[in-house]
Coordinates of C-alpha atoms and ligand atoms in Angstrom, one line a residue:
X56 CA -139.1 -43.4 -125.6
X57 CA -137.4 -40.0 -125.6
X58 CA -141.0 -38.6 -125.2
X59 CA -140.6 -39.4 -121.8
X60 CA -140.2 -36.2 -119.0
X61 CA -138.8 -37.7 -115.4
X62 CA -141.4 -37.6 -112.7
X63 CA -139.3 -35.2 -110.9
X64 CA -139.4 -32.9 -113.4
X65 CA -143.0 -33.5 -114.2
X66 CA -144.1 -32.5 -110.4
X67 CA -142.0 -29.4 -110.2
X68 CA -144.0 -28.0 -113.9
X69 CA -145.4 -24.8 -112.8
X70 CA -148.8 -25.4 -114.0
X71 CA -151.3 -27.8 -114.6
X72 CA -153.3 -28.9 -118.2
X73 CA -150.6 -29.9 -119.9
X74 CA -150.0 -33.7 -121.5
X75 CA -146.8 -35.5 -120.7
X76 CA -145.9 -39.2 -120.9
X77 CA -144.1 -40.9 -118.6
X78 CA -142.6 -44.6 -117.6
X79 CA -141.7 -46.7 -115.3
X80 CA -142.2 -49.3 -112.7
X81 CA -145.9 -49.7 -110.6
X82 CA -145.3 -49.4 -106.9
X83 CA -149.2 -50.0 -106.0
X84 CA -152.3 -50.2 -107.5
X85 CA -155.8 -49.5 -106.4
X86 CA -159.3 -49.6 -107.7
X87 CA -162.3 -48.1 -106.5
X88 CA -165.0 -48.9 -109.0
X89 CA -164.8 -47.4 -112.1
X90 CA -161.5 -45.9 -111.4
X91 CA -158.0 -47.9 -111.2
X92 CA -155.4 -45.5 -109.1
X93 CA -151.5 -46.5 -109.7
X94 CA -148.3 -45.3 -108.1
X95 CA -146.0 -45.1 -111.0
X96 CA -142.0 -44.3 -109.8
X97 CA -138.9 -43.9 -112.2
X98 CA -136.4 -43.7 -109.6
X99 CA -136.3 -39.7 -110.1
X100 CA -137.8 -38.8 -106.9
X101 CA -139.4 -40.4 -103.8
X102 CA -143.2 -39.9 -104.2
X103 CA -143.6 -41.2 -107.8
X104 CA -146.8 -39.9 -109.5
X105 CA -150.6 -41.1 -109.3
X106 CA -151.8 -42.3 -112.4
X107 CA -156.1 -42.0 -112.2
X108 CA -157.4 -44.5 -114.7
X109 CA -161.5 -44.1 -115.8
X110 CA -163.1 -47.0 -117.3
X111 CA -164.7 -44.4 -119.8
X112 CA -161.2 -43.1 -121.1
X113 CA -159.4 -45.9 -121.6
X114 CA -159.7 -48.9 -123.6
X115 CA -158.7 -52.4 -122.2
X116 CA -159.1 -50.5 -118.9
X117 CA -160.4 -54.1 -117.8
X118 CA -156.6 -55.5 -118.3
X119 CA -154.7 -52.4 -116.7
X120 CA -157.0 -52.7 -113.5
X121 CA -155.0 -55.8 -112.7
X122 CA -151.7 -54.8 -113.3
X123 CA -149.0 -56.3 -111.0
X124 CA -146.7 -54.4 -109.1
X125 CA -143.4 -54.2 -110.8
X126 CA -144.8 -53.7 -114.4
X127 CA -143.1 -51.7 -116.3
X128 CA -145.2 -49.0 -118.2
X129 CA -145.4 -45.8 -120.1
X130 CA -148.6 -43.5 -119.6
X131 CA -149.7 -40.7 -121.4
X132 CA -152.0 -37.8 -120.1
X133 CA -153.3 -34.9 -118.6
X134 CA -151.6 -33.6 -115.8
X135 CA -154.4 -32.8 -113.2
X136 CA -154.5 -31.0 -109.9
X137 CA -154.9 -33.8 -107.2
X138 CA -157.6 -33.9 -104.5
X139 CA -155.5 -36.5 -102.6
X140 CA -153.1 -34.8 -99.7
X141 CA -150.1 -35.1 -100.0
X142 CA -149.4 -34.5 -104.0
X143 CA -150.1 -31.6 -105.8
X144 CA -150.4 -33.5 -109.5
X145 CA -151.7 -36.2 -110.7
X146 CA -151.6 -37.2 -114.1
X147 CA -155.0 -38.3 -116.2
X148 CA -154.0 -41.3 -118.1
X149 CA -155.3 -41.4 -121.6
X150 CA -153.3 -44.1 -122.8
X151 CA -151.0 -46.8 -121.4
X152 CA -148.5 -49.3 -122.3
X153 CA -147.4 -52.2 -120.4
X154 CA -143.9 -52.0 -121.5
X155 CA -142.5 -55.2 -118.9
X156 CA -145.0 -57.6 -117.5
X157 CA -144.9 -58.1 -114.0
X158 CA -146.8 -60.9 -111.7
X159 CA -147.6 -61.8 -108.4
X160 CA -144.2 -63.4 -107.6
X161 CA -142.7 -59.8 -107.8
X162 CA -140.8 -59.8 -104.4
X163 CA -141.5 -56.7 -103.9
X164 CA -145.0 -55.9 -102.7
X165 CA -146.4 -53.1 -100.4
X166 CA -145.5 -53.8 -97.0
X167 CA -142.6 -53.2 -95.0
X168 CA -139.3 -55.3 -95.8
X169 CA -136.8 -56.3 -93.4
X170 CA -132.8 -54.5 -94.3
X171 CA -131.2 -58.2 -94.3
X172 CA -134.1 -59.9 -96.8
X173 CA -134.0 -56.7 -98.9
X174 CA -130.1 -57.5 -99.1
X175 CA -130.8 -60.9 -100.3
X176 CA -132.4 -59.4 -103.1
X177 CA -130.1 -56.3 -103.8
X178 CA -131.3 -56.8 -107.5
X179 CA -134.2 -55.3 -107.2
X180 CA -134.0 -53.5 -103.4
X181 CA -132.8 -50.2 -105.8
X182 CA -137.1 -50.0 -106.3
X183 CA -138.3 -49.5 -103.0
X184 CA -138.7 -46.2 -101.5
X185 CA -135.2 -46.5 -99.1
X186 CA -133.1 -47.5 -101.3
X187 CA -134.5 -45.5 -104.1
X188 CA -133.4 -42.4 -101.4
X189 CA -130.1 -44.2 -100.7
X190 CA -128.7 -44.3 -104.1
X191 CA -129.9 -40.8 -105.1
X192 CA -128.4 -39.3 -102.3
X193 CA -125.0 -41.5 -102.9
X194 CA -125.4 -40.4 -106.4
X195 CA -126.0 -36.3 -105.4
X196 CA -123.2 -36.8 -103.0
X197 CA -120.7 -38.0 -105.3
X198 CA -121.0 -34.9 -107.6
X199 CA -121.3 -32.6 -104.5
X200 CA -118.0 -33.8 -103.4
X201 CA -116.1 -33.1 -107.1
X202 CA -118.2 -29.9 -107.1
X203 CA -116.2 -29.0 -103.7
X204 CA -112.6 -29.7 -105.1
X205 CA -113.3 -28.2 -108.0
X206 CA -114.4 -25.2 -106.3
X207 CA -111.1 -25.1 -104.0
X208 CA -109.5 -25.8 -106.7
X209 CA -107.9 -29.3 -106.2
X210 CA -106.6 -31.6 -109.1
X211 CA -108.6 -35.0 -109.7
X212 CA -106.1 -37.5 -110.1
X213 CA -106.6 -40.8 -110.9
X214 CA -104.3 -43.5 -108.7
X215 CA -104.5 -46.9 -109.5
X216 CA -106.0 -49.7 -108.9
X217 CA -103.4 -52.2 -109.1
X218 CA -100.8 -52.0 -106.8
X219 CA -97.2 -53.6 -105.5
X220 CA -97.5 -51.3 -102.1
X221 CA -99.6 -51.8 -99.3
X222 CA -100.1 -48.2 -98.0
X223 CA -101.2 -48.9 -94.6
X224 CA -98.9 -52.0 -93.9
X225 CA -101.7 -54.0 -92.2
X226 CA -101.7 -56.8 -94.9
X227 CA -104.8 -56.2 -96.1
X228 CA -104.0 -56.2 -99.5
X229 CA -106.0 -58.5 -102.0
X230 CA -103.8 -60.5 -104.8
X231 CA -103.8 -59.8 -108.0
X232 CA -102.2 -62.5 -110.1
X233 CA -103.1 -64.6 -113.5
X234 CA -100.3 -67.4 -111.9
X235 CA -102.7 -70.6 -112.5
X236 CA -103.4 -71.5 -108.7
X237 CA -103.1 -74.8 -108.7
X238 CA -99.5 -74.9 -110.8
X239 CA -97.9 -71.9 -109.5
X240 CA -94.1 -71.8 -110.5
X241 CA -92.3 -72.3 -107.4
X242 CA -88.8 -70.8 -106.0
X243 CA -86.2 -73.3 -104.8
X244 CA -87.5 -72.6 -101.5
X245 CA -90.6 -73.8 -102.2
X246 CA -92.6 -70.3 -102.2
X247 CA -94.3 -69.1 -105.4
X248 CA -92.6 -67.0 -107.7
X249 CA -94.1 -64.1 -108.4
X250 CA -91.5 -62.9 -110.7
X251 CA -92.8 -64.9 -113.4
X252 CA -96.5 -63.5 -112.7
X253 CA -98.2 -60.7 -115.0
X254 CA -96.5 -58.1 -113.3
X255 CA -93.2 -59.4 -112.6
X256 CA -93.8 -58.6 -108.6
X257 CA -96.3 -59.1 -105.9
X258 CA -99.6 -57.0 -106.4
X259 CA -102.8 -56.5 -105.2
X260 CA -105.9 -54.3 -105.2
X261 CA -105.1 -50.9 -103.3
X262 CA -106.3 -50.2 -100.0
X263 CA -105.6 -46.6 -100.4
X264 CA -104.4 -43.9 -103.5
X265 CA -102.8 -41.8 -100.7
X266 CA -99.0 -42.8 -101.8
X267 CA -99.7 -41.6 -105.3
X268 CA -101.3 -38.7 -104.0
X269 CA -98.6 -37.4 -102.6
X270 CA -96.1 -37.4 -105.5
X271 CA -99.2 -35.7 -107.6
X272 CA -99.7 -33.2 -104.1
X273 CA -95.7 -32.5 -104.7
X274 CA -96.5 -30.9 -108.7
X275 CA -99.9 -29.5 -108.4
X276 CA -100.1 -28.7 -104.6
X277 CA -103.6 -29.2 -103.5
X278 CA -105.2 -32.9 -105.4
X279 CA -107.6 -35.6 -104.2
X280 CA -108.5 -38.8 -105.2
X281 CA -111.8 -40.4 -105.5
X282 CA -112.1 -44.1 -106.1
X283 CA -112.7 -47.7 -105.0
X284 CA -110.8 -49.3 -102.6
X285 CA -110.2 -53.0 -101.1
X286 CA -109.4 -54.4 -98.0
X287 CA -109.3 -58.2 -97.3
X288 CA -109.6 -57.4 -93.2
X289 CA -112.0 -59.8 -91.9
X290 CA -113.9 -58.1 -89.7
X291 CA -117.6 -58.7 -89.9
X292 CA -118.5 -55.2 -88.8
X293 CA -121.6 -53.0 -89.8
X294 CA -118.9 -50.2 -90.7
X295 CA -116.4 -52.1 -92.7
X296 CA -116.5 -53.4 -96.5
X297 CA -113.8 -55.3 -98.6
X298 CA -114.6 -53.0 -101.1
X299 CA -115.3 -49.4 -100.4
X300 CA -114.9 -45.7 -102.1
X301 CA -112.6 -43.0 -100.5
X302 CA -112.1 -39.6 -101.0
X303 CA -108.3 -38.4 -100.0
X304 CA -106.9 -34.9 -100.5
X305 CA -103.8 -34.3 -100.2
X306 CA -102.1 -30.6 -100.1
X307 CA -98.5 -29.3 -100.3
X308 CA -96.8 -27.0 -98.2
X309 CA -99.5 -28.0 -95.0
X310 CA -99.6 -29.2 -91.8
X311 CA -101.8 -31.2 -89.6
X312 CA -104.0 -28.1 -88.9
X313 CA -104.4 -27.2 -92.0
X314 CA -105.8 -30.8 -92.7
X315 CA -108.4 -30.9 -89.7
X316 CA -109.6 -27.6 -91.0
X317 CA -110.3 -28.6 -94.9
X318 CA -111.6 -32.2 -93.3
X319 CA -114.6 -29.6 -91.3
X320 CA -114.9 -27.2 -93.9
X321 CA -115.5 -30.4 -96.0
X322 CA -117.8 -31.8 -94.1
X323 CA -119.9 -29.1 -93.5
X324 CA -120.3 -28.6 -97.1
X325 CA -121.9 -31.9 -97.6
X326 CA -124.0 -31.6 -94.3
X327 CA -125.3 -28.1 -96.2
X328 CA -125.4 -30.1 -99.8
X329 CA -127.5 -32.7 -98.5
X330 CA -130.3 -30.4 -96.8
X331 CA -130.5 -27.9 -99.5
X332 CA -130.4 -30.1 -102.1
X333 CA -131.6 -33.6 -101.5
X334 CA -134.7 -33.1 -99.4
X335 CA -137.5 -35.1 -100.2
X336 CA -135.2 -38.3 -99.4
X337 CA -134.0 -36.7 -95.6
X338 CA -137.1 -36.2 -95.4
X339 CA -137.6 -39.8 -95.9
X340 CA -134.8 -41.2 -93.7
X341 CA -135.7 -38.6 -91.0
X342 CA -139.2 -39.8 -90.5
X343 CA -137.8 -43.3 -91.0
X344 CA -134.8 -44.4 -90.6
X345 CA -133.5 -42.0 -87.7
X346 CA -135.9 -39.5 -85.9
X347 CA -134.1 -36.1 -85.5
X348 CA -131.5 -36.7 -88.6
X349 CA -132.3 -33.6 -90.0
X350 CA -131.7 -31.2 -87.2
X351 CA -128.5 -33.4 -86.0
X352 CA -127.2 -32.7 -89.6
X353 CA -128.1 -28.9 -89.1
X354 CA -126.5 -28.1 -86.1
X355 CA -123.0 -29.9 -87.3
X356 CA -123.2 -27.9 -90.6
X357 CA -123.1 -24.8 -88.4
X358 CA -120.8 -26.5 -85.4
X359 CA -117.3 -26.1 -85.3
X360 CA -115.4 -29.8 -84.7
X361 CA -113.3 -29.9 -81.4
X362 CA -110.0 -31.2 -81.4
X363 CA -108.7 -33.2 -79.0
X364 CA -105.1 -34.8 -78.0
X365 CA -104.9 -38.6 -78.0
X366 CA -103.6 -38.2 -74.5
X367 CA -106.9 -36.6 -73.7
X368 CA -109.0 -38.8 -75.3
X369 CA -107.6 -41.5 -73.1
X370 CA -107.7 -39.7 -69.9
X371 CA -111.5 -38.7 -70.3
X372 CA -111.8 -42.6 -71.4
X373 CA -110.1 -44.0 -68.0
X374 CA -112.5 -41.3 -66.3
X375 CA -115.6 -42.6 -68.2
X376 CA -118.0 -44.7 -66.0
X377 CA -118.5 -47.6 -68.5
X378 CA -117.4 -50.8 -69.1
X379 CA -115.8 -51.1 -72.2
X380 CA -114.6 -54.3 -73.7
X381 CA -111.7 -53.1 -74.9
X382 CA -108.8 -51.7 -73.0
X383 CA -108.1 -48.2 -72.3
X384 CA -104.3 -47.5 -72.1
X385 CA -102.4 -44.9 -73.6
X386 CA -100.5 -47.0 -76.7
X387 CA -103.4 -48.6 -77.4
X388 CA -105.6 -48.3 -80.4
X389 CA -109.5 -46.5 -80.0
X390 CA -111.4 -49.3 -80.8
X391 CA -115.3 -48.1 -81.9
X392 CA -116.4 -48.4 -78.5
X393 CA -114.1 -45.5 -77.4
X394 CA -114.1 -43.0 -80.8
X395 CA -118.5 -43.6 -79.9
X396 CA -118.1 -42.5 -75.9
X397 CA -116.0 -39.5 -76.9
X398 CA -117.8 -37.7 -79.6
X399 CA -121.2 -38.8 -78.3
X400 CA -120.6 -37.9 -74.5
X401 CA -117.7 -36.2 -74.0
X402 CA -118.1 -34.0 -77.3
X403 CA -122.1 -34.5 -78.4
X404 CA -120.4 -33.9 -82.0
X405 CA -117.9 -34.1 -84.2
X406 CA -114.3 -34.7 -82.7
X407 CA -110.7 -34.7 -83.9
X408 CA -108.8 -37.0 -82.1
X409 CA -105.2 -35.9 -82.5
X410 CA -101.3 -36.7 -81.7
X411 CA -101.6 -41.0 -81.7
X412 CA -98.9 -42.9 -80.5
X413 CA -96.5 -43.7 -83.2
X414 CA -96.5 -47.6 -83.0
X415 CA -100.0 -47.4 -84.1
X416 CA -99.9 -45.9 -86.9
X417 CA -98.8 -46.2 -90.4
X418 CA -94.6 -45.5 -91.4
X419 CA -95.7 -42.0 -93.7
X420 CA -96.7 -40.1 -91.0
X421 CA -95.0 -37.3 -89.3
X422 CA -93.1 -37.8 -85.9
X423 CA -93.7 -34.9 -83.4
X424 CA -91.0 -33.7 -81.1
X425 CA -91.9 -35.6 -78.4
X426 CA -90.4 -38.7 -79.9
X427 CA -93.8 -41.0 -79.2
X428 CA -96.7 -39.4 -81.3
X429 CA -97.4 -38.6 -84.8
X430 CA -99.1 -36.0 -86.3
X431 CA -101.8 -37.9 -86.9
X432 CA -105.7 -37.2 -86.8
X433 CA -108.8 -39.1 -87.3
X434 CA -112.7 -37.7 -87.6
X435 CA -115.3 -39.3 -85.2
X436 CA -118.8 -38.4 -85.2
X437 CA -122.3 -40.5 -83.4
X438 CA -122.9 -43.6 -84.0
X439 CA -120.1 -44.2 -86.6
X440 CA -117.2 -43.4 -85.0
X441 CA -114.5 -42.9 -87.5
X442 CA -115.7 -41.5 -90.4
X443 CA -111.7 -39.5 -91.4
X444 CA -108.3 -40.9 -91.0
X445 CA -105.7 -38.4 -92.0
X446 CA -101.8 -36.9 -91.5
X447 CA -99.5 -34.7 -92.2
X448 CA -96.6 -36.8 -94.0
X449 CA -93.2 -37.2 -92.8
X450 CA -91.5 -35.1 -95.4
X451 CA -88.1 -35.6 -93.9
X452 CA -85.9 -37.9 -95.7
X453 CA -83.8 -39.3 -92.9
X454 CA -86.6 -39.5 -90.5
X455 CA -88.8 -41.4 -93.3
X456 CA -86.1 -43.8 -93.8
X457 CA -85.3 -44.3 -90.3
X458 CA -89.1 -45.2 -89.2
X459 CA -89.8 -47.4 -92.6
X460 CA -86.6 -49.1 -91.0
X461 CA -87.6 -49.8 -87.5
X462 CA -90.7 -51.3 -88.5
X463 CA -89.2 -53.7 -91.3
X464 CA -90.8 -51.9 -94.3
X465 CA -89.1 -53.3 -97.6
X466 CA -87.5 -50.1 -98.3
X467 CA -86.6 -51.1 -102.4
X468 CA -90.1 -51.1 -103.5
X469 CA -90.7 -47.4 -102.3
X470 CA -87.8 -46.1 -103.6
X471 CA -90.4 -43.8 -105.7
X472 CA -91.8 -42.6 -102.8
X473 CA -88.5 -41.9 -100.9
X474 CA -87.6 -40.0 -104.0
X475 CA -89.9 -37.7 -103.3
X476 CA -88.1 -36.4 -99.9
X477 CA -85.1 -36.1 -102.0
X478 CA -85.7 -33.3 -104.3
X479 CA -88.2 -30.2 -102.9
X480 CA -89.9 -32.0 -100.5
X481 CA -92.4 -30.1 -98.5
X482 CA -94.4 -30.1 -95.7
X483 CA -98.0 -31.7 -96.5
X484 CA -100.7 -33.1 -95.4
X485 CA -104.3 -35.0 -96.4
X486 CA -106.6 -37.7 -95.5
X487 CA -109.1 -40.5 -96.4
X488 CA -112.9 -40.1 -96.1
X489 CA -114.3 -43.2 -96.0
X490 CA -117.2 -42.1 -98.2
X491 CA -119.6 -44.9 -97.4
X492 CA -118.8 -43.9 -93.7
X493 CA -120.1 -40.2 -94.5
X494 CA -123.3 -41.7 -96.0
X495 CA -124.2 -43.6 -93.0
X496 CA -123.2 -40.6 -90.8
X497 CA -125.8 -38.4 -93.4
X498 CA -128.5 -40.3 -94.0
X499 CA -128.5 -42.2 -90.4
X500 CA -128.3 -45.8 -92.1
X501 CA -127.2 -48.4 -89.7
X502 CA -125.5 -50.6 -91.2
X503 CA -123.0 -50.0 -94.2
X504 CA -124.1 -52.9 -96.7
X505 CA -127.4 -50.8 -97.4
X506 CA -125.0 -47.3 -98.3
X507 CA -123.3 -49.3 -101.1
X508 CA -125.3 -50.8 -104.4
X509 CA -123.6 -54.0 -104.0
X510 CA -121.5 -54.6 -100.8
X511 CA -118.8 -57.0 -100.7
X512 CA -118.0 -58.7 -96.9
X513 CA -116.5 -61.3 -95.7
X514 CA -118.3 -64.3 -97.6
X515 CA -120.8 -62.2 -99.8
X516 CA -119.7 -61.6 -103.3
X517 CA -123.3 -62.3 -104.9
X518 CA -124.6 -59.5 -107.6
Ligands
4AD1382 O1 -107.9 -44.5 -91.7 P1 -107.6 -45.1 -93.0 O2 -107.1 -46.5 -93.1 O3 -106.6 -44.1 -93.7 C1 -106.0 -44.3 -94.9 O4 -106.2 -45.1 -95.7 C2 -105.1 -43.1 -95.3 N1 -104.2 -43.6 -96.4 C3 -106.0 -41.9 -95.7 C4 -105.1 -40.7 -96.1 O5 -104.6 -40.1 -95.2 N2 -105.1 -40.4 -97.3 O6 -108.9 -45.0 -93.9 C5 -109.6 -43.8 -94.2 C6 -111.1 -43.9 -94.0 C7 -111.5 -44.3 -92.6 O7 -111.5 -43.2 -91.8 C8 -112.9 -44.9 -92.9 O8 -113.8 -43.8 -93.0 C9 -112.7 -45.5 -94.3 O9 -111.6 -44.9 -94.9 N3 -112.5 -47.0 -94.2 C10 -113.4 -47.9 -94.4 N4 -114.7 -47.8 -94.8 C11 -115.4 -48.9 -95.0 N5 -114.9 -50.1 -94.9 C12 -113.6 -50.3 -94.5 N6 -113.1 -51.5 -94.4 C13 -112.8 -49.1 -94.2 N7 -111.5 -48.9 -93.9 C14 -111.4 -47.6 -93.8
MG1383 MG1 -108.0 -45.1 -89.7

């Protein structure tokens, strides 16, 4: 089938008269007398192509004017200027080949499908016209976002998967263990002793590659990771996933500043990438998913982000005339509610909160003079809230040792980590984009179990 040339391709030929062959999946079919019209779509772009089918061309045409949605096919023919709006080309079909038969059962067929059924059948949701634009631009994005390390130069470094340290301390860390569950070997205590699993330790799924960032940060000086992540926090939320991708950078001799400005300079490149170079599917989600998408994306690419101080985010939020249901008190955590008022009302954009009170926050980040806050800083934007969560590191030894102390961190298993206080330890800095976060905040989908091919949540593990 390596005839084939990708619709995309096909549409953007400079002239017409030539004969191609294509294939893939009907969207719709449509007769009118002696003529059978079919949207064909290979996934390469939004529109698809018109096939025109003449009862005096094609043999069998009898058979192909039934064809079910969902067949798969491969056409051959003229490419023809089209008379219908909206597409320039059309393509002449000369001869055709059902390739996959399709029938009426299809799930699929032409009318509009709510987001919850089309999850129940994320097997096939990949073929309508959304999600066709959801996992091209996902796909596009991922290479934009390599593209922009490479071009700051930043090392790609692989962290793993499998880990024996939960980054963030909140326990959200999914076991990993081959000890049979129901016959465990137990410690005289009673508790199960993991020293005789695979590993010899504890381990679990990581939550974050940020740790092993920073030892890579601390030999090539500017790195990121890009990978899958896994958090077993049950919060039934339409931002959060068990499993999830994140992009965190990490750079050497930096400081919190330096880190707010690659985290904007980061994100207006992928604002930019996705106008320029995905515009047929924001076109799409910005007639209908959300009205105004593309000019909201516009003016951020061109915006600078304010910053703000924890302290300040809280006073405007105690001088905010709405009822939250969380409280507002300086010490506690922004729940969504909060990060939503402040970058939609106070800020109407993009919004580093920065400075958090240290008790709410992870042991690895820097404490600030003032003995309460750490240099901590996370992203919020509309209608997602926190889309960045990022620090500069505490990179002094007795400091680091001190706070993993006070908040009963098991200091033996990071004795690696502490290490790397120990001999040239500098000043750094990254943070974790949450990239399903960024697609939602792009492409102005609501909920993030239709940003990822197959989401896993609390209780959903099907596909
Ligand atoms: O704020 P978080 O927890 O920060 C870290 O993990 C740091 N180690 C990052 C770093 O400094 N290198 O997570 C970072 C981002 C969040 O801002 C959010 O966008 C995303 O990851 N995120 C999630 N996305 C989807 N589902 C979840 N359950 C998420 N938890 C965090
Ligand atoms: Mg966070």
């Amino acid at each position: 089938m390596s005839e084939n040339i990708r619709i995309v391709k096909l549409l953007n030929t400079p002239e017409a008269g030539g004969e191609y062959t294509v294939a893939g999946w009907v969207r719709s079919t449509r007769a009118s007398g002696d003529i059978v019209f079919i949207v064909l779509n290979d996934g390469s772009n939004l529109s698809g192509i018109q096939l025109v089918l003449e009862r005096n061309d094609i043999p069998d045409f009898e058979r192909f004017s039934k064809i079910a949605t969902g067949t798969a096919i491969q056409a051959n023919g003229r490419l023809v200027p089209s008379p219908a709006a909206g597409q320039q080309y059309e393509l002449a079909v000369i001869k055709l080949k059902i390739v996959g038969e399709s029938n009426p059962d299809y799930p699929l067929q032409k009318k509009r499908h709510s987001f919850e059924y089309l999850r129940s059948i994320a097997h096939l949701r990949p073929r309508t016209n959304t999600f066709g634009a959801m996992f091209r631009l996902r796909s596009k994005l991922a290479q934009a976002i390599h593209r922009f390390f490479a071009e700051h130069d930043f090392l790609y470094v692989h962290t793993p998967i499998i880990t024996a340290s939960d980054c963030e301390g909140a326990g959200e860390l999914f076991r990993v263990t081959t000890l049979p569950p129901n016959s465990a070997p137990r410690n005289e205590g009673g508790s199960i002793d993991f020293g005789q699993d695979f590993f010899a330790q504890k381990t679990g799924l990581t939550v974050s590659g940020q740790l092993e960032g920073e030892l890579f940060a601390q030999a090539f000086g500017n790195i990121y990771t890009f990978g899958p992540t896994f958090r077993a926090e049950n919060s039934n939320t339409a931002r959060h996933a068990a499993e999830f991708w994140m992009i965190e950078p990490e750079m050497a001799f930096s400081d919190l500043h330096d880190d707010a400005d690659l985290a904007e300079e980061f994100v207006r490149y992928l604002c930019r990438f996705v106008l320029n170079d995905c515009a047929e599917d924001m076109a799409f989600f910005d007639q209908y998913i959300e009205k105004g998408l593309i000019e909201r994306i516009r003016t951020v690419a061109e915006a600078d982000f304010a910053r703000m101080d924890y302290g300040d985010a809280i006073k405007y939020l105690q001088k905010a005339n709405t009822n939250f249901n969380f409280p507002v008190e300086w010490g506690l955590d922004l729940q969504t509610e909060h990060e939503r008022y402040i970058t939609e009302q106070v800020v109407g954009g993009p919004a580093f909160v920065m400075n958090y009170p240290k008790d709410i926050k992870a042991f690895y980040m820097r404490q600030n003079d003032d003995a309460r806050t750490v240099a901590a800083m996370d992203l919020l934007v509309p209608k997602v809230g926190e889309i960045i969560g990022g620090s500069q590191r505490e990179e002094r030894l007795e400091l680091l040792e001190r706070r993993i102390g006070d908040m009963d961190i098991p200091r033996e298993p990071l004795w690696w980590y502490l290490d790397s206080r120990r001999w040239g330890s500098t000043p750094h800095a990254g943070f974790g984009l949450g990239f399903e976060r960024i697609i939602m905040y792009l492409s102005g989908m609501e909920n993030i179990r239709d940003v990822i091919p197959f989401p896993r949540t609390p209780r959903h593990a099907e596909f």
